[in-house]
PDB file of C-alpha atoms and ligand atoms in Angstrom:
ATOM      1  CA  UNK Y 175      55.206 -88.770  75.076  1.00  0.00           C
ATOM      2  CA  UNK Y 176      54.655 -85.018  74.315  1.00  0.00           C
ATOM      3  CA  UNK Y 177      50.915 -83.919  74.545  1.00  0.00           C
ATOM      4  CA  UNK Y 178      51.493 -81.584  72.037  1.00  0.00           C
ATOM      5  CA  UNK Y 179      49.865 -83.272  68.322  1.00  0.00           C
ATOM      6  CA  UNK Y 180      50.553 -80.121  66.127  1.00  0.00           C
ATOM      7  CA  UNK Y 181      53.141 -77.341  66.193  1.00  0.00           C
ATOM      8  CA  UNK Y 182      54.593 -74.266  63.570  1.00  0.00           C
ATOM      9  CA  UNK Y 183      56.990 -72.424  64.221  1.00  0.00           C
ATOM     10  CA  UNK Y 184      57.415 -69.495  61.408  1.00  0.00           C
ATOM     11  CA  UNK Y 185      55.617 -70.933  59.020  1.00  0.00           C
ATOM     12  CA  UNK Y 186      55.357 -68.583  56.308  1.00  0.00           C
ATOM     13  CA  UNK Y 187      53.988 -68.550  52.552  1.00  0.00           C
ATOM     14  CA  UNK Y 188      54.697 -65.956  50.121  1.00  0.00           C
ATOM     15  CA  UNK Y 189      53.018 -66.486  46.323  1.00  0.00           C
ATOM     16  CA  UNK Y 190      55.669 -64.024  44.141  1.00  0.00           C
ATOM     17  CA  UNK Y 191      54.644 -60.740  46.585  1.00  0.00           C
ATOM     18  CA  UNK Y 192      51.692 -61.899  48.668  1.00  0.00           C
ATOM     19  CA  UNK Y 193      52.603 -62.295  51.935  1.00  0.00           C
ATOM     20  CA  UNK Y 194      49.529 -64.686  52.386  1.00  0.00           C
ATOM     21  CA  UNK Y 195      51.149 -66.257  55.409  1.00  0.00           C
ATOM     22  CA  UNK Y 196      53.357 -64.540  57.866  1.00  0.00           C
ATOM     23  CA  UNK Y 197      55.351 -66.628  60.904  1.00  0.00           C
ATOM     24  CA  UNK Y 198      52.459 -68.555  62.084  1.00  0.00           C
ATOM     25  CA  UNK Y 199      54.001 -69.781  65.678  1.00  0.00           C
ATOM     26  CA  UNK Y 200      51.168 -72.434  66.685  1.00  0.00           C
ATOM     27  CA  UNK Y 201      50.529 -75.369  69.123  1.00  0.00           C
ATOM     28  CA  UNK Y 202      47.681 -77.702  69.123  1.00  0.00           C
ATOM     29  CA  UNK Y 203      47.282 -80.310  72.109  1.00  0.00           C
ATOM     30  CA  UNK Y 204      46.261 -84.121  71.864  1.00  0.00           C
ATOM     31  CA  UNK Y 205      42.785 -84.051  71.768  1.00  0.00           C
ATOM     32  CA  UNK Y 206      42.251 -79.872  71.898  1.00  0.00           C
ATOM     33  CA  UNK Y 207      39.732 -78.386  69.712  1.00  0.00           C
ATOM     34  CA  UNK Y 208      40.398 -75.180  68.222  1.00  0.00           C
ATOM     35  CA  UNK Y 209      38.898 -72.817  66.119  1.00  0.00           C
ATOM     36  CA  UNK Y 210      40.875 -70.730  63.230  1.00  0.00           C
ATOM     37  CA  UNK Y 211      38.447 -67.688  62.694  1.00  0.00           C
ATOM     38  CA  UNK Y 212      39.785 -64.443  60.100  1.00  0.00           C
ATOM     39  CA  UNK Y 213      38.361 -62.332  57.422  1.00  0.00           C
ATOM     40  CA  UNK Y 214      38.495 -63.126  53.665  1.00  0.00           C
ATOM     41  CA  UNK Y 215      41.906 -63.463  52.485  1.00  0.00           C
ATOM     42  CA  UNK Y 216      43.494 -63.810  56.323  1.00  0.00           C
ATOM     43  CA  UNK Y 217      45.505 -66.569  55.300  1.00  0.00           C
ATOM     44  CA  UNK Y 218      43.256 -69.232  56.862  1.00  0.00           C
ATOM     45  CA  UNK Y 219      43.694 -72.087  54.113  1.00  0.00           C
ATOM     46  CA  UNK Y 220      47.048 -70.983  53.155  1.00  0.00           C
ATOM     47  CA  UNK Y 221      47.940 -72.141  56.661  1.00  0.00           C
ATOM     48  CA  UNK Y 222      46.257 -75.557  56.045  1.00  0.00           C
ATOM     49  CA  UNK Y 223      47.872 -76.167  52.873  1.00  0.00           C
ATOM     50  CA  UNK Y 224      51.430 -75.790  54.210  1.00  0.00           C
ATOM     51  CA  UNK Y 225      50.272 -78.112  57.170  1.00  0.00           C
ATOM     52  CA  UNK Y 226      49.019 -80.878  54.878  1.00  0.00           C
ATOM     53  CA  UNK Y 227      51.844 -80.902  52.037  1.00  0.00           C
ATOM     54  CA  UNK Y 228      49.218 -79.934  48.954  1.00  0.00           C
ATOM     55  CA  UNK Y 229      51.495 -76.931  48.538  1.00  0.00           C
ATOM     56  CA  UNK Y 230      55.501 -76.517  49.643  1.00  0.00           C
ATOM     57  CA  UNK Y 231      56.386 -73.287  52.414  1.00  0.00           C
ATOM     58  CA  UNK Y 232      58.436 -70.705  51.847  1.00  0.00           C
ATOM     59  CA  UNK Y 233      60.114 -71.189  55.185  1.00  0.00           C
ATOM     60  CA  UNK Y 234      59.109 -72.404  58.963  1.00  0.00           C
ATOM     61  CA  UNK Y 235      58.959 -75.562  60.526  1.00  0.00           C
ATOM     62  CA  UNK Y 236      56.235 -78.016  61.174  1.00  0.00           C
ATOM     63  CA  UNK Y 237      55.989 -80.715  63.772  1.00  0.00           C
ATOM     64  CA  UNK Y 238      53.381 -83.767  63.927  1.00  0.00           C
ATOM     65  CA  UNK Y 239      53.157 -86.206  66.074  1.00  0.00           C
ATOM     66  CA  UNK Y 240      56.471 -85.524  67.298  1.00  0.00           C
ATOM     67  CA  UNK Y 241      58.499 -85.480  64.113  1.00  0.00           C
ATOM     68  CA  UNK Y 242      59.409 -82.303  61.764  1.00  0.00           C
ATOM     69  CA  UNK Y 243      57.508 -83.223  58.438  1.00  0.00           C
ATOM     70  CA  UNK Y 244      57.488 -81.860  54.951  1.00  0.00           C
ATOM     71  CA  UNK Y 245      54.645 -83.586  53.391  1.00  0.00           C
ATOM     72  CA  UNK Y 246      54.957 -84.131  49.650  1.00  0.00           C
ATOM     73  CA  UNK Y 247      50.666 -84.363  49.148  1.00  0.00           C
ATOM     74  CA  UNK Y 248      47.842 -84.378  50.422  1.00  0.00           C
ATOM     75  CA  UNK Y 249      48.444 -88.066  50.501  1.00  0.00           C
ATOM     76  CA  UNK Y 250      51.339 -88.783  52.503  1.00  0.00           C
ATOM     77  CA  UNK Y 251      49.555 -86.219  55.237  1.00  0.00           C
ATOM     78  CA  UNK Y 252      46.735 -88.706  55.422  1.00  0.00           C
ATOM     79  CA  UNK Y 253      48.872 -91.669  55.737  1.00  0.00           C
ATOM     80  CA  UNK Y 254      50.786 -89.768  58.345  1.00  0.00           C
ATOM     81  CA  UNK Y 255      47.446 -89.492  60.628  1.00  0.00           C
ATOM     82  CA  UNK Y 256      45.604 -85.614  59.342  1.00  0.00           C
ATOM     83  CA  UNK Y 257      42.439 -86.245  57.638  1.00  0.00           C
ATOM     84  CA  UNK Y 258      41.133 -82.546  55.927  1.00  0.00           C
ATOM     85  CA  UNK Y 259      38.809 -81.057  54.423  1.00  0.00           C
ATOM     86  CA  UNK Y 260      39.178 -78.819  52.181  1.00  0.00           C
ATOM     87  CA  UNK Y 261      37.511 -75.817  51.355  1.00  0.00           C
ATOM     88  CA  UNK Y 262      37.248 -76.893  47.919  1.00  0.00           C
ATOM     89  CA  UNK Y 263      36.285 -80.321  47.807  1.00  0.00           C
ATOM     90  CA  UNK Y 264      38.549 -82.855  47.247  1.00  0.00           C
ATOM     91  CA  UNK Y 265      36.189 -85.333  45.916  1.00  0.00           C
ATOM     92  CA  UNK Y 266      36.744 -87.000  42.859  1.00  0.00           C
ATOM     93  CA  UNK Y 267      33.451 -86.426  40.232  1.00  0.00           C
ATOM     94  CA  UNK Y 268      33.399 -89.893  38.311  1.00  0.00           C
ATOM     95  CA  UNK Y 269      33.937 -91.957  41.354  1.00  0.00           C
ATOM     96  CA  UNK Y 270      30.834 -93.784  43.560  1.00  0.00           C
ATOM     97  CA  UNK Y 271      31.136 -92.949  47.322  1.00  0.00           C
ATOM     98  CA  UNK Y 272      33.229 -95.792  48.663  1.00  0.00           C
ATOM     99  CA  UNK Y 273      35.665 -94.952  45.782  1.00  0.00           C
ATOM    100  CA  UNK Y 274      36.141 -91.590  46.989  1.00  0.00           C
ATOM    101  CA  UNK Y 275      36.563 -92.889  50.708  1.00  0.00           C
ATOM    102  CA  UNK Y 276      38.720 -95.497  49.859  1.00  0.00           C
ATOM    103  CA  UNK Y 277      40.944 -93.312  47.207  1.00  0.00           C
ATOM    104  CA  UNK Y 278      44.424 -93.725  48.145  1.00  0.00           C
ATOM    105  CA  UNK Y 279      44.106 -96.842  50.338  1.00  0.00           C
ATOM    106  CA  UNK Y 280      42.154 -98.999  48.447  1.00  0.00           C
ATOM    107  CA  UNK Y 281      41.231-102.368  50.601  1.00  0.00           C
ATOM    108  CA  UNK Y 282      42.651-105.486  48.809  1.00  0.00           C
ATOM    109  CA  UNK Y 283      41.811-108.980  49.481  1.00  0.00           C
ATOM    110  CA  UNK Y 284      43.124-112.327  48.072  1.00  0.00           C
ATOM    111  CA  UNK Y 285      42.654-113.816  44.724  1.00  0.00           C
ATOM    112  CA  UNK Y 286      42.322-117.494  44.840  1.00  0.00           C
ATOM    113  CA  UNK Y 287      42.928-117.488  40.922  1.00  0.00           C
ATOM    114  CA  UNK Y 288      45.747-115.832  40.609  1.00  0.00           C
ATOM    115  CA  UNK Y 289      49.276-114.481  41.964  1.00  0.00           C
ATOM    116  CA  UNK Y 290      48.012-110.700  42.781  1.00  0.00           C
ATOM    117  CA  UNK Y 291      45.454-108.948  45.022  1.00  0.00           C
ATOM    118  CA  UNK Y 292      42.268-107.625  43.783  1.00  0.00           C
ATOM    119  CA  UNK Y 293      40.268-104.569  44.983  1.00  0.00           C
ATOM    120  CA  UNK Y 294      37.860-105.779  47.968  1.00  0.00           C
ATOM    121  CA  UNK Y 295      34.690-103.581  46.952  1.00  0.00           C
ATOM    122  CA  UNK Y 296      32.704-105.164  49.154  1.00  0.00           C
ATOM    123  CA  UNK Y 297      34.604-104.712  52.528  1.00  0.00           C
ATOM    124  CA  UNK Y 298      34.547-101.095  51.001  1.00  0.00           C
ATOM    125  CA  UNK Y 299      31.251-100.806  50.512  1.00  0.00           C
ATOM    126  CA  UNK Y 300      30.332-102.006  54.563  1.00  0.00           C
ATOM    127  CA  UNK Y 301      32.631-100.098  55.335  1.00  0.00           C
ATOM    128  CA  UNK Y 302      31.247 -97.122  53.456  1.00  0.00           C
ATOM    129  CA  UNK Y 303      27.836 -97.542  55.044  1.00  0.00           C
ATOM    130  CA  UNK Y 304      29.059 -98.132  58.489  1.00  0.00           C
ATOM    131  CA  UNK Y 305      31.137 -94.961  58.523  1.00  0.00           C
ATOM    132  CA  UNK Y 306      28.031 -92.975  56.879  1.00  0.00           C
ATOM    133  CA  UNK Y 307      25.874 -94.547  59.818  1.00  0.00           C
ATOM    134  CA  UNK Y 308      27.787 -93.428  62.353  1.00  0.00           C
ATOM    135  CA  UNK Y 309      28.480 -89.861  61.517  1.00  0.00           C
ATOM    136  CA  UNK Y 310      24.223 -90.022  60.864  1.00  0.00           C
ATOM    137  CA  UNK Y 311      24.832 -88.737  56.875  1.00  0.00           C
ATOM    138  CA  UNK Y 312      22.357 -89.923  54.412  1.00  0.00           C
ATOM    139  CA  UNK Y 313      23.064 -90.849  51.300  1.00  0.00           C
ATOM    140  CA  UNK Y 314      20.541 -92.245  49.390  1.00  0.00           C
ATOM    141  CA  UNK Y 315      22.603 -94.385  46.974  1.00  0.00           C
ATOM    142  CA  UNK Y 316      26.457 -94.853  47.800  1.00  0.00           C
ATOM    143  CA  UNK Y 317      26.992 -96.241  43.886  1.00  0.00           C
ATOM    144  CA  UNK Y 318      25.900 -93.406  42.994  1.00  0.00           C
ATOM    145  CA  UNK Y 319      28.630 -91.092  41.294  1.00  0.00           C
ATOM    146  CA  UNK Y 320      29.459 -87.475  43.012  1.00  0.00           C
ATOM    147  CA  UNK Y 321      29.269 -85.797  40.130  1.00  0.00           C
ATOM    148  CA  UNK Y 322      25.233 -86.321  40.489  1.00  0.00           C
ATOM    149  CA  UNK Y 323      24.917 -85.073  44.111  1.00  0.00           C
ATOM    150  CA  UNK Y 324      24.394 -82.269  45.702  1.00  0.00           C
ATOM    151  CA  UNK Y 325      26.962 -79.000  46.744  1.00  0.00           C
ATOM    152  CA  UNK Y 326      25.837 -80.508  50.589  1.00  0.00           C
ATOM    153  CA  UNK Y 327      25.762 -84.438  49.772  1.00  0.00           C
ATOM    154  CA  UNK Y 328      29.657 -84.162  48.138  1.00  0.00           C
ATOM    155  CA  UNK Y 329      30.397 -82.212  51.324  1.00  0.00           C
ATOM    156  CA  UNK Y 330      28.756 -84.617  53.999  1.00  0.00           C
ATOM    157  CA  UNK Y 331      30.599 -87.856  52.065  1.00  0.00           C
ATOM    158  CA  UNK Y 332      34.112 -85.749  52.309  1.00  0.00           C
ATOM    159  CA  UNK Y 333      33.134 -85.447  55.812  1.00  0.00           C
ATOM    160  CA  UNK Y 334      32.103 -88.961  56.162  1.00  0.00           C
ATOM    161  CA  UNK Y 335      35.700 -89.864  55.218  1.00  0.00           C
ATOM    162  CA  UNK Y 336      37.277 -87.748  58.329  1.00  0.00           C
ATOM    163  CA  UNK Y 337      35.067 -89.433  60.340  1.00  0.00           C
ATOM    164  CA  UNK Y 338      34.944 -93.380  58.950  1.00  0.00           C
ATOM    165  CA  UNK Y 339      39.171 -93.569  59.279  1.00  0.00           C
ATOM    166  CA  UNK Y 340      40.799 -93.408  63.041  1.00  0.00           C
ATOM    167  CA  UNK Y 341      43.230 -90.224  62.544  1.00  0.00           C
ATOM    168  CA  UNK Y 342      45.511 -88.052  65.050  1.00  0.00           C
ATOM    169  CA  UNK Y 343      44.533 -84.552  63.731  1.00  0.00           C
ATOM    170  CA  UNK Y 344      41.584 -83.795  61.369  1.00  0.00           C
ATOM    171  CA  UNK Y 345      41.353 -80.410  60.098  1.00  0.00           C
ATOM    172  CA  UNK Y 346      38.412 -78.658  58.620  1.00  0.00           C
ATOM    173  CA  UNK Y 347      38.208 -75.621  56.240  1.00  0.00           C
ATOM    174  CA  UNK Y 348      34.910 -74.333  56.571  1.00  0.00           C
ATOM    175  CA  UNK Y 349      32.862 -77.458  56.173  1.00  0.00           C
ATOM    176  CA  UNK Y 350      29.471 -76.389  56.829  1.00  0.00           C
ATOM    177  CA  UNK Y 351      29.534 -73.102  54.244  1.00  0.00           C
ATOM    178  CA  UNK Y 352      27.375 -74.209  51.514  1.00  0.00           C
ATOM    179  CA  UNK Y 353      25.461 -76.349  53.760  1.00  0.00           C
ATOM    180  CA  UNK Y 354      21.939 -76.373  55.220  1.00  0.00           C
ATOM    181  CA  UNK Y 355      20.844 -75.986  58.812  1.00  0.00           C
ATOM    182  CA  UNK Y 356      19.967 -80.120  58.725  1.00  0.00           C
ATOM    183  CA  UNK Y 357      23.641 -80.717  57.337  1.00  0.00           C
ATOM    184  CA  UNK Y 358      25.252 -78.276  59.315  1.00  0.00           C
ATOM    185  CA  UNK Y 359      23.629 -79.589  62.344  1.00  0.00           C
ATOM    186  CA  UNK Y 360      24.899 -83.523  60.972  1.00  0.00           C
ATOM    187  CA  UNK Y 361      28.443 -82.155  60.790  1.00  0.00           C
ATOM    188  CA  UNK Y 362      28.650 -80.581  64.490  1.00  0.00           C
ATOM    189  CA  UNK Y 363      27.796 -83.920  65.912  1.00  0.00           C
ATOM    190  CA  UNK Y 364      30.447 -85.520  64.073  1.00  0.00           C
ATOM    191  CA  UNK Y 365      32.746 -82.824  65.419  1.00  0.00           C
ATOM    192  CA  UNK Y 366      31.834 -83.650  68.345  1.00  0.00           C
ATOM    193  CA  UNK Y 367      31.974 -87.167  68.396  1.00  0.00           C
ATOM    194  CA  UNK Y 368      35.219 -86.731  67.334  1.00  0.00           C
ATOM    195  CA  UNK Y 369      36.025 -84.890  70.277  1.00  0.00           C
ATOM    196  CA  UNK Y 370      34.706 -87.737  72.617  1.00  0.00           C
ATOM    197  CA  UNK Y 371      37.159 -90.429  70.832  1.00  0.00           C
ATOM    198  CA  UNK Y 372      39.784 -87.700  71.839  1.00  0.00           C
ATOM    199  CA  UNK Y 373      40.785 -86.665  68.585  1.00  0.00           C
ATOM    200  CA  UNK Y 374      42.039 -83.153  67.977  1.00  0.00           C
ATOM    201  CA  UNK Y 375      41.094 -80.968  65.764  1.00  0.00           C
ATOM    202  CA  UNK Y 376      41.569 -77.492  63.556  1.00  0.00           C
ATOM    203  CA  UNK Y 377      38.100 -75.852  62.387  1.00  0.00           C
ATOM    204  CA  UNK Y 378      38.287 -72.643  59.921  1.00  0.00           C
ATOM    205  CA  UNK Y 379      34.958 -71.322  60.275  1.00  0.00           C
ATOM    206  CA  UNK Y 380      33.239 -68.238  60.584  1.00  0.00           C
ATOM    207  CA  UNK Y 381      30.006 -68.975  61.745  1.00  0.00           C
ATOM    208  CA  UNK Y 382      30.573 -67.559  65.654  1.00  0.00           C
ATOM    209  CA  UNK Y 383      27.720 -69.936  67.209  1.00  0.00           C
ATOM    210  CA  UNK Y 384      29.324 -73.079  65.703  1.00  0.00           C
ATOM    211  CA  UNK Y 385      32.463 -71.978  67.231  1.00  0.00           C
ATOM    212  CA  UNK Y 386      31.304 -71.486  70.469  1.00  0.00           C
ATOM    213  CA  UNK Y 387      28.988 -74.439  70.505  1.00  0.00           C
ATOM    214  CA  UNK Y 388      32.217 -77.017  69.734  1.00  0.00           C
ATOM    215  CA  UNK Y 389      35.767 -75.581  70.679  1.00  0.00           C
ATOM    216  CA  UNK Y 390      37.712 -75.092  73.003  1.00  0.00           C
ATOM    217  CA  UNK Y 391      40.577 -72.114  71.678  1.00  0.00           C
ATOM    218  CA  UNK Y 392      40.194 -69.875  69.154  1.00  0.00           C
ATOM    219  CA  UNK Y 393      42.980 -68.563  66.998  1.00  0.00           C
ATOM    220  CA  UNK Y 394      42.547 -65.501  65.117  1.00  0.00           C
ATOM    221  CA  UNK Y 395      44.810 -64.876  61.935  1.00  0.00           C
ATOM    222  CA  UNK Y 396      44.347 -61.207  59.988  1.00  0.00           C
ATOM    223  CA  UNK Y 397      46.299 -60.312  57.176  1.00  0.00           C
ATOM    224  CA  UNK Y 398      48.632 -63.470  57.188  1.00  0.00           C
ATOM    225  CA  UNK Y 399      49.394 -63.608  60.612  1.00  0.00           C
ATOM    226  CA  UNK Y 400      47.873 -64.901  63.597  1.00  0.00           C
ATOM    227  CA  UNK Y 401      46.592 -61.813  65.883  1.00  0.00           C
ATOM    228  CA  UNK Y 402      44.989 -63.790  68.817  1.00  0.00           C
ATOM    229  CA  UNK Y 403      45.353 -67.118  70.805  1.00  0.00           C
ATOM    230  CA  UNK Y 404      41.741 -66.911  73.062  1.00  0.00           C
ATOM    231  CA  UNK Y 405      40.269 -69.316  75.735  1.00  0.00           C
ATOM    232  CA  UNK Y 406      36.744 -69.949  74.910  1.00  0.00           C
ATOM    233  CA  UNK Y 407      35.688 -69.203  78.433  1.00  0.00           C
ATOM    234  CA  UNK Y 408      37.663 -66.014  78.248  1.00  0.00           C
ATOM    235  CA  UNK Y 409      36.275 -64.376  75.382  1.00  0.00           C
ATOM    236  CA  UNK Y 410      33.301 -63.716  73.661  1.00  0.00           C
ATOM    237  CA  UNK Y 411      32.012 -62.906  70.191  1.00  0.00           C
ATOM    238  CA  UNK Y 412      32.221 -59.169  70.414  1.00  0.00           C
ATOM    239  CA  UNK Y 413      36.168 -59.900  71.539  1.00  0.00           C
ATOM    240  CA  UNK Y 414      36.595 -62.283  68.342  1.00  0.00           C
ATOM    241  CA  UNK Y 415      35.061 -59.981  66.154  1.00  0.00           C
ATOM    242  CA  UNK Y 416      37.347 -57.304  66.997  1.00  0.00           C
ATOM    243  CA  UNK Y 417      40.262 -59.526  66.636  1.00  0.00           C
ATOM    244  CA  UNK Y 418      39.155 -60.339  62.981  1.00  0.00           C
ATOM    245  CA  UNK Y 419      38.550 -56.795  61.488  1.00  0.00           C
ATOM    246  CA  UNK Y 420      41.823 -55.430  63.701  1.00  0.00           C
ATOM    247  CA  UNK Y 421      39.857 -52.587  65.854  1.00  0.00           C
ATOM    248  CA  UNK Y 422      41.371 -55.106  68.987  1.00  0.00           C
ATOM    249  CA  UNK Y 423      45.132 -56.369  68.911  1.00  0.00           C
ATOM    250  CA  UNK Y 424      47.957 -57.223  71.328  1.00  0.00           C
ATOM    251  CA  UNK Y 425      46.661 -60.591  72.452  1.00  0.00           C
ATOM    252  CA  UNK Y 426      49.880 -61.677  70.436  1.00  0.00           C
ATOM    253  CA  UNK Y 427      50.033 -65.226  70.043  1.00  0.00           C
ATOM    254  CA  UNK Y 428      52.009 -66.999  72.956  1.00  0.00           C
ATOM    255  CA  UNK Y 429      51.642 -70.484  71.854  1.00  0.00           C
ATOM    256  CA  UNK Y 430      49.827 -72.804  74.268  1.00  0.00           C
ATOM    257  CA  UNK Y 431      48.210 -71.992  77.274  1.00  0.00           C
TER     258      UNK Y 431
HETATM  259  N1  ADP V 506      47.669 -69.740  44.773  1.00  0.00           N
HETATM  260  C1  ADP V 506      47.686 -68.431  45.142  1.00  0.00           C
HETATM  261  N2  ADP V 506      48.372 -67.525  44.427  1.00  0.00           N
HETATM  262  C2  ADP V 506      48.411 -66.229  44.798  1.00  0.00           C
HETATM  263  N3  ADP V 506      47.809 -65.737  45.884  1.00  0.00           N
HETATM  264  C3  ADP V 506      47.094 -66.600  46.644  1.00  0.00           C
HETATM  265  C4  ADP V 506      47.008 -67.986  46.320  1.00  0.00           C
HETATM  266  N4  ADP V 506      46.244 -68.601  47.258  1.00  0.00           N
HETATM  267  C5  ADP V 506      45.881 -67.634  48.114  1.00  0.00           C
HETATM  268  N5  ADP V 506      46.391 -66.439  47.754  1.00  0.00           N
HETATM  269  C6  ADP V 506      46.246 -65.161  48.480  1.00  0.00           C
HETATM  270  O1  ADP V 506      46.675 -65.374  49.802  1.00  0.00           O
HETATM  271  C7  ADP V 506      45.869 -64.670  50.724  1.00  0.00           C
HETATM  272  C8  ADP V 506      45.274 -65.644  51.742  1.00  0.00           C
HETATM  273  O2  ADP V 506      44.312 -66.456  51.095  1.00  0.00           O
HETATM  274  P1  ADP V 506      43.548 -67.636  51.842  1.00  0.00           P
HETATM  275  O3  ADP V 506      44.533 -68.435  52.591  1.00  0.00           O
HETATM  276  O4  ADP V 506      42.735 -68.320  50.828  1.00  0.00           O
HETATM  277  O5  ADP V 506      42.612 -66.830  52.856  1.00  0.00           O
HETATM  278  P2  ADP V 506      41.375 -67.356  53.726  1.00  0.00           P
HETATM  279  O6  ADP V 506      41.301 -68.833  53.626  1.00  0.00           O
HETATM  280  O7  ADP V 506      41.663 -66.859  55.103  1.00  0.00           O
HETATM  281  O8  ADP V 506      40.160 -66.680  53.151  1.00  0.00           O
HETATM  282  C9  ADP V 506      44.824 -63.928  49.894  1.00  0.00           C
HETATM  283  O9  ADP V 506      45.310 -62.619  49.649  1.00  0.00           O
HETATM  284  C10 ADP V 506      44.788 -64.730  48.625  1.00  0.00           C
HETATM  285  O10 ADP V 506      44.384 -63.933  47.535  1.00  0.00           O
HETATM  286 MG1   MG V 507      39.810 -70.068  52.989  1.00  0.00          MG
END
């Protein structure tokens, strides 16, 4: 088996004449960590959509898990093994929590009166709490709909779902943004429990401690294309920042270390 979860080759996005994504050549290992740091407008969740299927590339080539996949949604990304989240939330307002964990693969159980399945809210709901315990986000009432939390609370429960479902490759597109230094703080530890249970992951963030504190690459894109492939041990902020507003180049991406 290949230890290699995630790779582009060329993958490139043009909307009519914005080059918003240029021949991104990149390579994420089982269980690897990396950061995806760039200005405003570098291209960062442009490179996540064509990863996860919520839009359709121009051209380029990406391999998960060891096949070439196209993904038609969001949807058939998750069933494939990449949980995400995106930077704008993909949380739907009129639905309680464990309806917006359990969107798309609803838990069924049998129905003793009749021929078909029925939705199992309960299982959902212990579910729900159980994944919410463990990634230590509080929610003070899961029936609650979204649309009547908080920017932070909507963004812990999309978190919550990463973490509550065993995936291959979660990817997340600057999760702790609008959040506080409490929820911020709640979100690195699920990061890094994820990276005890070995699972791999791409973080978009600009916040330079965070980065520092929880990967182990960083990967710097400017201007649609990815300028820098850096060890964590061999850099250091002042390197990254240069990277990012292009007074450093010619650390040319090389692919994996
Ligand atoms: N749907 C779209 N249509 C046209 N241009 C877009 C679209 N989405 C993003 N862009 C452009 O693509 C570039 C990269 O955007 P984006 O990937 O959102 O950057 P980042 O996430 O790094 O801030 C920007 O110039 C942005 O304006
Ligand atoms: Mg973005």
């Amino acid at each position: 088996m290949s230890d290699i979860i995630l790779e582009t080759k060329g993958l490139t996005k043009h909307y009519g004449g914005v080059h918003a994504l240029e021949d991104a050549d990149f390579v994420l290992k089982n269980g690897e960590h990396v950061a995806i740091m760039g200005d405003n407008g570098a291209g960062k969740s442009t490179f996540v959509r064509q990863i996860t299927g919520v839009e359709q590339r121009t051209r380029g080539t990406v391999t998960f898990d060891g096949n070439d996949v196209n993904f038609a949604g969001p949807l058939d990304a998750r069933e494939a093994g990449i949980e995400t989240v995106f930077q704008t939330l993909a949380l739907a307002d009129d639905l309680n929590v464990p309806d917006n964990l359990f969107l798309g693969r609803e838990k069924t159980k049998f129905n003793f009166l009749g021929p078909f399945r029925v939705l199992d809210y309960k299982a959902m709901r212990e579910d729900t709490m159980a994944g919410l315990e463990k990634t230590g986000v509080k929610i003070p009432n899961i029936r609650n709909t979204i649309a009547n939390m908080s920017g932070g609370q909507r963004q812990c429960v999309a978190i919550a779902r990463t973490a509550t479902f065993a995936s291959k490759l979660t990817i997340m597109d600057e999760p702790t943004a609008a959040l506080g230094v409490q929820e911020t703080e709640q979100v690195e530890n699920i990061i890094r429990t994820l990276k005890k249970q070995g699972e791999s992951l791409i973080l978009v963030s600009h916040n330079m401690r965070q980065v520092f504190d929880l990967v182990d690459r960083i990967i710097v894109f400017r201007r649609g294309r990815i300028v820098a492939n850096l060890n964590k041990d061999e850099t250091d902020g002042q390197d990254v920042v240069a990277y990012i507003t292009g007074a450093k180049t010619g650390a040319e991406y090389e692919g994996a270390a």
